Structure formats: structure tokens, C-alpha cells
């Protein structure tokens, strides 16, 4: 039995926070400065996190190691389980030739590669985020951009930066469902408040994507399309989150944004637009989109009340064997429980969709099986990275390192609203998941908000909204993006390209939340 202590080093919260930050400092220094491959850097940082837990925090060695195994298991299921099956479906479309048809279909929307990139990375990526999340949009859109002729680095950076505004409502609002469960706040209010923060990001992301690809000249030349794309997504995300359905928010916003952009391109084209490719047969185009239509249908059916109830009956919830951790108040922490929802999990639903895709697009079963095995080979180093990073996160969480950092940041009083999104950003940067970040800091945000005299709903929503900006620099997603474009081992190069954008957007979110805590924008709070 281990009971967490928040100030183990000299009884000082500040010194303890410095020690607790060592695993993260080591991880990002190895990635960004030393340029070490992500799987090696994450394994070294894992060792550091265990050493801090054992030597600084009085955590028994066996409890620290068991925490690491629980984190690694969570890294594979559900996170990698989702990514593997999503990429398998993509690999089958490549084998059948329908991926090329899909590419040409996107190319026919506009002859401008910059706009094609925005539609693929932002609109289509948002749809994938809404359905599956957990790295799926990064894995698939990165490959699609590469096939359009963008360099591997640019493809990875554009996909990572675009995976921001939709993340808070991703995987059918899984981050917000988690946030509601740990904070005790109503899901509807959390969704509405988040829908008054992340749309601000959506206004700028399409412009930034074009800027990454073609600089200021490109931004100026494509401004009508990027404005329509960003504004339509932002408006519909706000409306859906506040008045329609929190789980369906990103699906509605992604489809509306893509539709609005396509309508604009019917009457306006940017200068220098190339000739559109010849159209494929309608039947082939339909089959190219069919895997994604199947995914949508499978996910929608799985969410229906009676079906969801049946699928959830086989869910296994159990205490991780041998791991016994209490929080500082002496209560058992929920992190030591493992939820094996093997039928309702998005990865299993993607596997079912993949099995349905095999006959739908005419992939021989032998080829489908070979592609499935090949997907594991393709992702072998990202698999090591993701499992190691989640092991770090769980060691930090169970030992109390994460709580130390959060409590130290929450001690600044009235200015807490300014740094509230930073907590979410930090949680997602470590775990690669806004859902995990909300589970880490959701309750802490509410407690700190009460102490600082800030609306708890605002602080809780800020955790998820800030968290979406940490996703692009998380080693998990860097590894997925690098692996998708054959850049495994060069995650540090991608990290240095996306870090400025992550920090810039984070600054914007911090200012927005701070102003929402004041009368200036207080009217925006639900």
C-alpha cells in the first residue's frame, strides 16, 4: 500500500515540483535537443520517472513498476488498438487502389494543393477525430498529404497542427465524458463551455496550415477558402455543442466545414490553380469512400441505446493486480483500475468496420491478413514509444508527481485562470490524450478554481481546451506521425517544427480563458 505525498522533497512543494518535472524535462530535451529517437528517449524518461518515484517520493519499487505495466497496458489498449486498426483499414485501401481514387477525389475539389491539404488535414481529419480519435487522424491524413506530394516533414507537421480544435470533442466526446465523471459537472454544461473556447482555435488553424505550406503569400491567396473553412467549423462546433449534441459536435462541424468550402470553390478559385484530374468512375469513387461510410455506420449503430447496452455487458473492470495506491487524503485512486471494454472500444469497432470493408472494396482475405500483420511491423517503434510514454504517465500519476505539479501551479490564486489551460496542455503532452489529461487534472481544476474564486466550470473546460494544444507535441503522436511517413527516429525534427505553434495557440487559449474569468468576457461562461 502506497499513500501519495505531494511535498516529499524537503517538505517543499516547489522543490518537489522541480523533481517531479524531471521525467518531462528529460523526455523533451532528448527529443528536441539531443534529437534522440522517440522510443529510446521515452524508455530513458521512463527510468527517470521510476527513479524519482522511488528515490524522491517514498513509493515502493514494486508499486512503481506495477504502475508502469498498467500504463503500458493502457497504451496498447485502447490507444494503440485504435490506431492499429485504423491504419489497417487505410493500408487495405492502398492495396486495393482505392486510396488513389480517394486522393484524386479530394484533388477534384480544388486544383490548389494548399486547399486540398486543408480539406484533408482539417476537415477530413476532424471527422476521423470525431469517430476514433487517439492518433487516428494523424496517422491517416499524414499519409494522404504525403501522397499529394508534400514532404514527409511538412505532411507530419500539417497533420499534427490541424489535430487541435476537434480534439476536445473527439472519439464521440470521450474527453468530455471523462471530464464530467471526474469533476462531477454536467456533461452538457462542460460541452457548451468547451464549445465557447475551441471554436476560437478553429478560426485560425486553416490559415496556419496554409502558412506552414506556403508562407504568407499562400495565406493571402487562399484567404477566402481558409476563412470559410475555419468560420463554418467554428460556428457549427459552437452551435452543436451548445444546442444539438455534445457527442456529435465534431461530426456535424467537420461535414459542415467541408461542405461550405466545397460550395465556395464552385464559384471561386485561388490564383494559379492547376487543372483538375479526370474523374474516376462513380462506382470506384463510391467504393473509395465506402470504408469511411462503414466506419460512421458502425460507430453510430454502436452508440444506439440497446446495442450499446448489449456490447457493454462483456466489459471487464478490474483492479490492477498488486497495485494499491491511496491519494493524499487516504482514498483509493481510480487510476489503478483497468477498463477492458473490448467490444465497445473504438479500436474494436474499427476492426469490425475493417472486416466489413474487406468484401465491400474487394480485398482478398489473404491480402487483408497480410496487411494486418504488416501494420504491426510498420508501427513497431511507435508501439514501443506509446507504451513507454503511457508508462511514464502512470508512474507520475500514481506516485503523486503529476498532482505535485498541478497543485504547485494551482497555488497562484486569482491568476490560476491564466495558467489553467497549461495544466491540460501538460497532461496531453505527457499522455498524448486529452481524455487522459482530463482524467488527471479535471478534479484538480475544480478544486483549484474553488480556492481561487473562479467558476469551476470554466477551469474544467479550460483543461480540455488547453489539452488539445499539447497533442501535437506529445511523443505518442510524434511517433505515430513519424512512423506513418517513414521518419521513425526523426521525431525530434517534427517536434521542433510544431512546438512554436503549440505554444502560440496555448498562449491564445490562456488569454481567452483569463478574459472569460473577468467581466470582459465573463458573459461567455455558461
Coordinates of C-alpha atoms in Angstrom, one line a residue:
X1 CA 0.0 0.0 0.0
X2 CA 1.4 3.4 -1.0
X3 CA -0.1 6.8 0.0
X4 CA 0.8 9.7 -2.1
X5 CA 2.7 12.7 -0.7
X6 CA 2.7 15.9 -2.6
X7 CA 5.8 17.6 -1.0
X8 CA 8.3 14.8 -0.3
X9 CA 11.4 16.8 -1.1
X10 CA 12.4 18.9 2.0
X11 CA 8.7 19.4 2.7
X12 CA 8.6 22.0 -0.1
X13 CA 6.0 21.9 -2.8
X14 CA 8.3 24.0 -5.1
X15 CA 11.3 21.7 -4.8
X16 CA 9.1 18.6 -5.1
X17 CA 7.6 20.1 -8.3
X18 CA 11.1 20.6 -9.7
X19 CA 11.9 16.9 -9.0
X20 CA 8.5 15.8 -10.4
X21 CA 9.2 17.7 -13.7
X22 CA 12.5 15.8 -14.3
X23 CA 10.9 13.0 -16.4
X24 CA 9.3 15.5 -18.7
X25 CA 12.4 17.7 -19.0
X26 CA 14.5 14.7 -19.8
X27 CA 12.0 13.4 -22.4
X28 CA 11.6 16.7 -24.3
X29 CA 15.3 17.5 -24.0
X30 CA 16.2 14.2 -25.6
X31 CA 13.7 14.7 -28.3
X32 CA 14.2 18.4 -29.1
X33 CA 17.9 19.0 -28.3
X34 CA 19.7 15.7 -28.4
X35 CA 17.4 14.5 -31.3
X36 CA 17.2 11.0 -30.0
X37 CA 14.7 8.6 -31.4
X38 CA 11.4 8.8 -29.6
X39 CA 11.4 5.2 -28.4
X40 CA 14.8 5.5 -26.9
X41 CA 14.0 8.8 -25.3
X42 CA 10.8 7.5 -23.8
X43 CA 12.5 4.5 -22.3
X44 CA 15.1 6.7 -20.7
X45 CA 12.5 9.1 -19.4
X46 CA 10.6 6.1 -18.0
X47 CA 13.6 5.1 -16.0
X48 CA 13.9 8.6 -14.7
X49 CA 10.2 8.7 -13.7
X50 CA 10.7 5.4 -11.7
X51 CA 13.8 6.7 -10.0
X52 CA 12.0 9.9 -9.0
X53 CA 9.1 7.9 -7.7
X54 CA 11.3 5.6 -5.6
X55 CA 14.1 8.0 -4.5
X56 CA 12.2 11.3 -4.1
X57 CA 8.7 10.0 -3.4
X58 CA 8.6 7.1 -0.9
X59 CA 6.9 4.8 -3.5
X60 CA 7.9 1.1 -3.1
X61 CA 9.8 -0.3 -6.1
X62 CA 7.1 -2.9 -6.8
X63 CA 4.3 -0.3 -6.8
X64 CA 6.3 1.9 -9.2
X65 CA 7.0 -1.0 -11.6
X66 CA 3.4 -2.2 -11.5
X67 CA 2.2 1.4 -12.3
X68 CA 4.5 1.3 -15.3
X69 CA 3.0 -2.0 -16.5
X70 CA -0.5 -0.6 -16.1
X71 CA 0.4 2.4 -18.1
X72 CA 2.0 0.3 -20.8
X73 CA -1.2 -1.9 -21.0
X74 CA -3.3 1.2 -21.3
X75 CA -1.0 2.5 -24.0
X76 CA -1.8 -0.6 -26.1
X77 CA -5.4 -0.8 -25.2
X78 CA -7.3 1.3 -26.0
X79 CA -4.9 3.8 -27.7
X80 CA -2.7 1.6 -29.9
X81 CA -5.6 -0.8 -30.5
X82 CA -7.5 2.1 -32.2
X83 CA -4.5 3.4 -34.2
X84 CA -3.5 -0.1 -35.4
X85 CA -7.0 -1.0 -36.7
X86 CA -7.5 2.5 -38.3
X87 CA -4.2 2.2 -40.2
X88 CA -5.0 -1.3 -41.2
X89 CA -8.2 -0.1 -42.9
X90 CA -6.1 2.6 -44.6
X91 CA -3.5 0.0 -45.7
X92 CA -6.2 -2.1 -47.3
X93 CA -7.4 0.8 -49.3
X94 CA -3.9 1.3 -50.5
X95 CA -3.6 -2.4 -51.5
X96 CA -6.9 -2.2 -53.4
X97 CA -6.0 1.0 -55.2
X98 CA -9.0 2.8 -53.7
X99 CA -6.7 5.1 -51.7
X100 CA -5.5 6.6 -55.1
X101 CA -9.1 7.1 -56.1
X102 CA -9.8 8.9 -52.8
X103 CA -6.8 11.1 -53.4
X104 CA -8.0 12.0 -56.9
X105 CA -11.5 12.7 -55.5
X106 CA -10.1 15.2 -53.0
X107 CA -7.9 16.7 -55.8
X108 CA -11.0 17.3 -57.8
X109 CA -12.5 19.5 -55.1
X110 CA -9.7 22.0 -55.9
X111 CA -6.7 22.1 -58.1
X112 CA -4.8 24.0 -55.4
X113 CA -2.7 21.7 -53.2
X114 CA -2.9 24.1 -50.3
X115 CA -6.6 23.9 -50.2
X116 CA -6.5 20.2 -50.7
X117 CA -4.3 19.9 -47.6
X118 CA -6.7 22.0 -45.5
X119 CA -9.7 19.8 -46.6
X120 CA -7.8 16.6 -45.9
X121 CA -5.9 17.6 -42.7
X122 CA -8.6 19.8 -41.1
X123 CA -12.0 18.7 -42.4
X124 CA -11.4 15.0 -43.0
X125 CA -9.0 14.8 -40.0
X126 CA -11.7 16.3 -37.8
X127 CA -14.2 13.7 -39.0
X128 CA -11.7 10.9 -38.1
X129 CA -11.0 12.6 -34.8
X130 CA -14.8 12.7 -34.1
X131 CA -15.1 9.0 -34.8
X132 CA -12.0 7.4 -33.4
X133 CA -9.5 9.9 -32.0
X134 CA -6.4 8.7 -30.2
X135 CA -4.0 9.4 -33.1
X136 CA -6.1 8.0 -35.9
X137 CA -6.5 11.3 -37.9
X138 CA -2.7 12.0 -37.6
X139 CA -1.8 8.5 -38.9
X140 CA -4.2 8.6 -41.9
X141 CA -4.0 12.3 -43.0
X142 CA -0.2 12.3 -42.8
X143 CA 0.0 9.5 -45.4
X144 CA -2.6 11.3 -47.6
X145 CA -0.7 14.5 -47.6
X146 CA 2.5 12.6 -48.4
X147 CA 0.8 11.1 -51.4
X148 CA -0.2 14.6 -52.6
X149 CA 3.5 15.4 -53.0
X150 CA 4.2 17.2 -49.7
X151 CA 7.5 16.3 -48.0
X152 CA 7.4 13.9 -45.0
X153 CA 8.1 16.6 -42.5
X154 CA 5.5 19.0 -43.9
X155 CA 2.9 16.2 -44.1
X156 CA 3.6 15.3 -40.4
X157 CA 3.6 18.9 -39.2
X158 CA 0.4 19.9 -41.0
X159 CA -1.5 16.8 -39.7
X160 CA -0.3 17.4 -36.2
X161 CA -1.2 21.1 -36.1
X162 CA -4.6 20.5 -37.7
X163 CA -5.4 18.0 -34.9
X164 CA -6.3 20.7 -32.4
X165 CA -9.8 22.3 -32.4
X166 CA -11.6 19.0 -32.9
X167 CA -9.8 17.1 -30.2
X168 CA -11.9 18.2 -27.2
X169 CA -15.0 16.5 -28.8
X170 CA -13.0 13.6 -30.3
X171 CA -14.0 10.0 -30.2
X172 CA -17.6 10.9 -29.7
X173 CA -16.7 13.4 -26.9
X174 CA -14.8 10.8 -24.9
X175 CA -12.6 13.6 -23.3
X176 CA -15.7 15.5 -22.1
X177 CA -17.4 12.3 -20.8
X178 CA -14.3 11.6 -18.8
X179 CA -14.1 15.2 -17.6
X180 CA -17.7 15.1 -16.4
X181 CA -17.1 11.8 -14.5
X182 CA -14.0 13.1 -12.6
X183 CA -15.2 16.7 -12.0
X184 CA -18.8 16.0 -11.1
X185 CA -20.0 18.7 -13.5
X186 CA -22.8 18.1 -16.0
X187 CA -21.7 16.9 -19.5
X188 CA -24.0 19.3 -21.3
X189 CA -22.6 22.3 -19.5
X190 CA -19.0 21.2 -20.0
X191 CA -19.6 20.6 -23.7
X192 CA -21.3 24.1 -24.0
X193 CA -18.4 25.8 -22.2
X194 CA -15.8 24.0 -24.3
X195 CA -17.8 25.0 -27.4
X196 CA -17.1 28.6 -26.4
X197 CA -13.4 28.1 -26.3
X198 CA -12.1 25.7 -29.0
X199 CA -14.0 27.4 -31.9
X200 CA -11.6 30.3 -31.5
X201 CA -8.8 27.9 -32.4
X202 CA -10.7 26.7 -35.5
X203 CA -10.8 30.2 -36.8
X204 CA -7.0 30.3 -37.1
X205 CA -6.0 26.7 -37.8
X206 CA -6.7 26.6 -41.6
X207 CA -4.8 29.8 -42.1
X208 CA -1.8 28.4 -40.1
X209 CA -1.8 25.2 -42.2
X210 CA -1.5 27.2 -45.4
X211 CA 1.2 29.3 -43.8
X212 CA 3.2 26.2 -42.9
X213 CA 2.9 25.0 -46.5
X214 CA 3.4 28.2 -48.5
X215 CA 4.1 31.1 -46.2
X216 CA 2.3 34.5 -46.1
X217 CA 1.8 34.5 -49.9
X218 CA -0.2 31.3 -49.7
X219 CA -2.3 32.6 -46.8
X220 CA -3.1 35.7 -48.8
X221 CA -4.0 33.8 -52.0
X222 CA -6.2 31.2 -50.3
X223 CA -7.8 33.5 -47.7
X224 CA -11.4 33.2 -48.8
X225 CA -11.3 29.4 -48.6
X226 CA -9.5 29.2 -45.3
X227 CA -11.8 31.8 -43.7
X228 CA -14.9 30.0 -44.9
X229 CA -13.5 26.7 -43.7
X230 CA -12.5 28.0 -40.2
X231 CA -15.6 30.1 -39.7
X232 CA -18.0 27.4 -40.7
X233 CA -16.3 24.9 -38.5
X234 CA -16.2 27.3 -35.5
X235 CA -19.8 28.4 -35.9
X236 CA -21.2 24.9 -36.2
X237 CA -19.0 23.5 -33.4
X238 CA -20.3 26.2 -31.1
X239 CA -23.9 25.6 -32.2
X240 CA -23.7 21.8 -32.0
X241 CA -22.0 21.8 -28.6
X242 CA -24.5 24.3 -27.1
X243 CA -27.8 23.3 -28.8
X244 CA -27.6 20.0 -30.6
X245 CA -25.4 17.1 -29.2
X246 CA -22.1 17.1 -27.5
X247 CA -21.0 13.6 -28.8
X248 CA -21.9 14.5 -32.4
X249 CA -20.4 18.0 -32.3
X250 CA -17.3 17.3 -34.4
X251 CA -19.1 15.1 -36.9
X252 CA -21.5 17.9 -37.7
X253 CA -18.8 20.6 -37.7
X254 CA -16.5 18.6 -39.9
X255 CA -19.2 17.9 -42.5
X256 CA -20.4 21.4 -42.4
X257 CA -16.9 22.9 -42.8
X258 CA -16.1 20.6 -45.8
X259 CA -19.5 21.3 -47.4
X260 CA -19.1 25.1 -47.0
X261 CA -15.6 25.0 -48.5
X262 CA -16.7 22.9 -51.5
X263 CA -19.6 25.3 -52.2
X264 CA -17.2 28.3 -52.2
X265 CA -14.9 26.5 -54.6
X266 CA -17.8 26.2 -57.0
X267 CA -17.8 30.0 -57.5
X268 CA -14.2 30.9 -56.6
X269 CA -10.8 29.5 -57.3
X270 CA -7.4 30.8 -56.0
X271 CA -4.8 32.1 -58.5
X272 CA -2.5 29.6 -60.1
X273 CA -5.0 26.7 -59.7
X274 CA -3.9 23.7 -61.7
X275 CA -6.2 21.6 -64.0
X276 CA -8.4 19.1 -62.2
X277 CA -7.7 15.4 -62.8
X278 CA -10.1 13.4 -64.9
X279 CA -12.9 11.9 -62.8
X280 CA -12.9 8.2 -61.9
X281 CA -16.0 6.1 -62.4
X282 CA -18.7 6.9 -59.9
X283 CA -18.7 3.3 -58.6
X284 CA -15.0 3.4 -57.9
X285 CA -15.3 6.8 -56.1
X286 CA -18.2 5.4 -54.0
X287 CA -16.0 2.3 -53.0
X288 CA -13.1 4.7 -52.1
X289 CA -15.4 6.5 -49.6
X290 CA -17.1 3.3 -48.5
X291 CA -14.6 2.3 -45.8
X292 CA -15.3 5.6 -44.0
X293 CA -19.0 5.4 -44.5
X294 CA -18.9 1.9 -43.0
X295 CA -16.9 3.3 -40.0
X296 CA -19.6 6.0 -39.5
X297 CA -22.4 3.5 -39.6
X298 CA -20.6 1.1 -37.3
X299 CA -19.9 3.8 -34.7
X300 CA -23.4 5.2 -34.9
X301 CA -25.1 1.8 -34.5
X302 CA -22.8 1.0 -31.6
X303 CA -24.0 4.2 -29.8
X304 CA -27.6 3.3 -30.0
X305 CA -29.0 2.6 -26.5
X306 CA -30.0 -1.1 -26.9
X307 CA -26.9 -2.0 -28.9
X308 CA -24.5 -0.2 -26.6
X309 CA -26.1 -2.0 -23.6
X310 CA -25.5 -5.4 -25.2
X311 CA -21.9 -4.6 -26.2
X312 CA -21.1 -3.2 -22.8
X313 CA -22.2 -6.3 -20.9
X314 CA -18.9 -8.1 -21.7
X315 CA -16.8 -5.1 -20.4
X316 CA -14.3 -6.2 -17.7
X317 CA -13.4 -3.8 -15.0
X318 CA -10.7 -4.9 -12.5
X319 CA -8.2 -3.6 -10.1
X320 CA -4.6 -3.9 -11.5
X321 CA -3.2 -6.9 -9.6
X322 CA -0.8 -6.0 -6.8
X323 CA -1.2 -2.2 -7.2
X324 CA -2.5 -0.4 -4.2
X325 CA -2.3 3.4 -4.1
X326 CA -4.1 5.9 -1.9
X327 CA -4.4 9.7 -2.6
X328 CA -3.1 12.2 0.0
X329 CA -6.5 12.1 1.7
X330 CA -6.2 8.3 2.1
X331 CA -8.8 7.4 -0.5
X332 CA -8.1 4.7 -3.2
X333 CA -7.2 6.3 -6.6
X334 CA -9.3 5.3 -9.6
X335 CA -6.2 5.1 -11.9
X336 CA -5.3 1.6 -10.6
X337 CA -8.5 0.2 -12.3
X338 CA -8.3 -1.2 -15.8
X339 CA -11.4 -0.9 -18.0
X340 CA -11.2 -3.7 -20.7
X341 CA -14.2 -2.6 -22.8
X342 CA -13.2 -4.9 -25.6
X343 CA -16.4 -4.7 -27.6
X344 CA -17.4 -1.1 -27.1
X345 CA -13.9 0.2 -27.6
X346 CA -13.3 2.4 -30.8
X347 CA -10.5 0.0 -31.8
X348 CA -12.7 -3.0 -31.9
X349 CA -15.4 -1.1 -33.8
X350 CA -12.7 -0.1 -36.3
X351 CA -11.7 -3.8 -36.5
X352 CA -15.4 -4.7 -37.3
X353 CA -15.5 -1.9 -39.8
X354 CA -12.3 -3.3 -41.4
X355 CA -13.7 -6.8 -41.6
X356 CA -16.8 -5.3 -43.4
X357 CA -14.5 -3.3 -45.7
X358 CA -12.8 -6.4 -47.0
X359 CA -15.7 -7.6 -49.2
X360 CA -17.0 -4.1 -49.7
X361 CA -14.0 -3.0 -51.7
X362 CA -12.9 -6.4 -52.9
X363 CA -9.7 -7.0 -50.9
X364 CA -8.7 -10.7 -51.0
X365 CA -8.8 -12.1 -47.4
X366 CA -5.2 -13.2 -47.7
X367 CA -4.1 -9.7 -48.6
X368 CA -6.1 -8.3 -45.8
X369 CA -4.5 -10.6 -43.3
X370 CA -1.0 -9.8 -44.7
X371 CA -1.7 -6.1 -44.4
X372 CA -2.9 -6.6 -40.8
X373 CA 0.4 -8.3 -39.8
X374 CA 2.3 -5.7 -41.8
X375 CA 0.6 -2.9 -39.9
X376 CA 2.2 -4.1 -36.6
X377 CA 5.6 -4.3 -38.3
X378 CA 5.1 -0.8 -39.7
X379 CA 4.3 0.6 -36.2
X380 CA 6.7 -1.4 -34.1
X381 CA 8.7 1.6 -32.9
X382 CA 5.7 3.8 -32.4
X383 CA 4.2 1.0 -30.3
X384 CA 7.2 0.9 -28.1
X385 CA 7.1 4.7 -27.8
X386 CA 3.4 4.9 -26.9
X387 CA 3.5 2.2 -24.3
X388 CA 6.6 3.8 -22.7
X389 CA 5.1 7.2 -22.6
X390 CA 1.9 5.9 -21.0
X391 CA 4.0 4.0 -18.5
X392 CA 5.7 7.3 -17.7
X393 CA 2.3 9.0 -17.2
X394 CA 1.1 6.3 -14.9
X395 CA 4.2 6.2 -12.8
X396 CA 4.0 10.0 -12.4
X397 CA 0.2 9.8 -11.7
X398 CA 0.3 7.1 -9.1
X399 CA 3.4 8.3 -7.3
X400 CA 2.0 11.8 -7.0
X401 CA 4.4 13.6 -9.3
X402 CA 1.6 14.8 -11.5
X403 CA -0.5 16.0 -8.6
X404 CA 2.5 17.8 -7.2
X405 CA 3.0 19.7 -10.4
X406 CA -0.7 20.6 -10.6
X407 CA -1.0 21.6 -7.0
X408 CA 2.1 23.8 -7.3
X409 CA 0.6 25.5 -10.4
X410 CA -2.8 26.0 -8.7
X411 CA -1.2 27.9 -5.8
X412 CA -1.0 31.2 -7.7
X413 CA -4.5 32.3 -6.7
X414 CA -6.6 34.6 -8.9
X415 CA -4.2 34.2 -11.8
X416 CA -5.0 30.5 -11.9
X417 CA -7.4 31.1 -14.8
X418 CA -4.4 32.3 -16.9
X419 CA -2.5 29.0 -16.4
X420 CA -5.4 26.7 -16.1
X421 CA -5.1 25.6 -19.8
X422 CA -1.4 24.9 -19.2
X423 CA -2.3 22.0 -16.9
X424 CA -4.4 20.4 -19.7
X425 CA -1.6 21.1 -22.2
X426 CA 0.9 19.4 -19.9
X427 CA -1.3 16.4 -19.3
X428 CA -1.9 15.8 -23.0
X429 CA 1.7 16.4 -23.9
X430 CA 2.7 13.6 -21.5
X431 CA -0.1 11.1 -22.2
X432 CA -0.9 12.0 -25.8
X433 CA -4.6 12.0 -25.0
X434 CA -7.0 14.8 -24.0
X435 CA -9.1 12.1 -22.3
X436 CA -6.2 11.1 -20.1
X437 CA -5.4 14.7 -19.4
X438 CA -8.9 15.4 -18.2
X439 CA -8.8 12.3 -16.0
X440 CA -5.6 13.6 -14.5
X441 CA -6.4 17.2 -13.8
X442 CA -10.2 17.5 -14.1
X443 CA -10.9 17.2 -10.4
X444 CA -7.8 19.3 -9.5
X445 CA -9.0 22.1 -11.8
X446 CA -12.4 22.2 -9.9
X447 CA -10.7 22.2 -6.5
X448 CA -8.2 24.9 -7.5
X449 CA -11.0 27.0 -9.1
X450 CA -12.9 27.0 -5.8
X451 CA -9.9 28.1 -3.9
X452 CA -9.1 30.9 -6.4
X453 CA -12.7 32.1 -6.6
X454 CA -13.0 31.1 -10.3
X455 CA -16.0 29.4 -11.9
X456 CA -15.2 25.6 -11.7
X457 CA -16.9 25.0 -15.0
X458 CA -14.6 27.5 -16.7
X459 CA -11.5 25.9 -15.2
X460 CA -12.6 22.3 -16.0
X461 CA -13.4 23.2 -19.6
X462 CA -10.1 25.0 -19.9
X463 CA -8.3 21.8 -19.0
X464 CA -9.7 20.1 -22.1
X465 CA -9.4 23.1 -24.3
X466 CA -5.7 23.6 -23.3
X467 CA -5.1 19.9 -23.6
X468 CA -5.9 19.9 -27.3
X469 CA -2.8 22.0 -27.9
X470 CA -0.5 19.5 -26.2
X471 CA -1.4 16.8 -28.5
X472 CA 0.8 17.9 -31.4
X473 CA 3.9 17.8 -29.2
X474 CA 3.2 14.5 -27.4
X475 CA 5.7 11.8 -28.1
X476 CA 2.9 9.4 -28.7
X477 CA 1.5 11.4 -31.7
X478 CA 5.0 12.4 -32.9
X479 CA 5.8 8.7 -33.1
X480 CA 2.6 7.9 -35.0
X481 CA 3.2 10.7 -37.5
X482 CA 6.8 9.8 -38.0
X483 CA 6.0 6.2 -38.4
X484 CA 3.3 6.9 -40.9
X485 CA 5.7 8.7 -43.3
X486 CA 8.8 6.7 -42.8
X487 CA 10.5 9.1 -40.4
X488 CA 10.9 6.9 -37.4
X489 CA 13.9 8.2 -35.5
X490 CA 13.4 11.8 -36.6
X491 CA 10.6 12.7 -34.2
X492 CA 12.8 15.5 -32.8
X493 CA 12.8 17.2 -36.2
X494 CA 9.0 17.2 -36.2
X495 CA 8.9 18.3 -32.6
X496 CA 10.9 21.4 -33.2
X497 CA 8.6 22.4 -36.1
X498 CA 5.3 22.0 -34.2
X499 CA 6.4 23.3 -30.7
X500 CA 6.2 27.1 -31.7
X501 CA 2.6 26.5 -32.9
X502 CA 1.7 24.6 -29.8
X503 CA 3.0 27.4 -27.6
X504 CA 1.4 30.2 -29.7
X505 CA -2.0 28.5 -29.6
X506 CA -1.6 27.8 -25.9
X507 CA -0.9 31.5 -25.2
X508 CA -4.1 32.4 -27.1
X509 CA -6.1 29.9 -25.1
X510 CA -4.7 31.2 -21.8
X511 CA -5.6 34.8 -22.6
X512 CA -9.1 33.7 -23.7
X513 CA -9.8 31.7 -20.5
X514 CA -8.3 34.5 -18.3
X515 CA -10.6 37.1 -20.0
X516 CA -13.5 34.7 -19.6
X517 CA -12.8 34.7 -15.8
X518 CA -13.1 38.5 -15.8
X519 CA -16.1 40.7 -16.7
X520 CA -14.5 41.4 -20.1
X521 CA -15.6 38.0 -21.5
X522 CA -17.5 36.7 -18.4
X523 CA -20.7 36.7 -20.4
X524 CA -19.3 33.7 -22.4
X525 CA -19.4 31.4 -19.4
X526 CA -22.4 29.1 -19.4

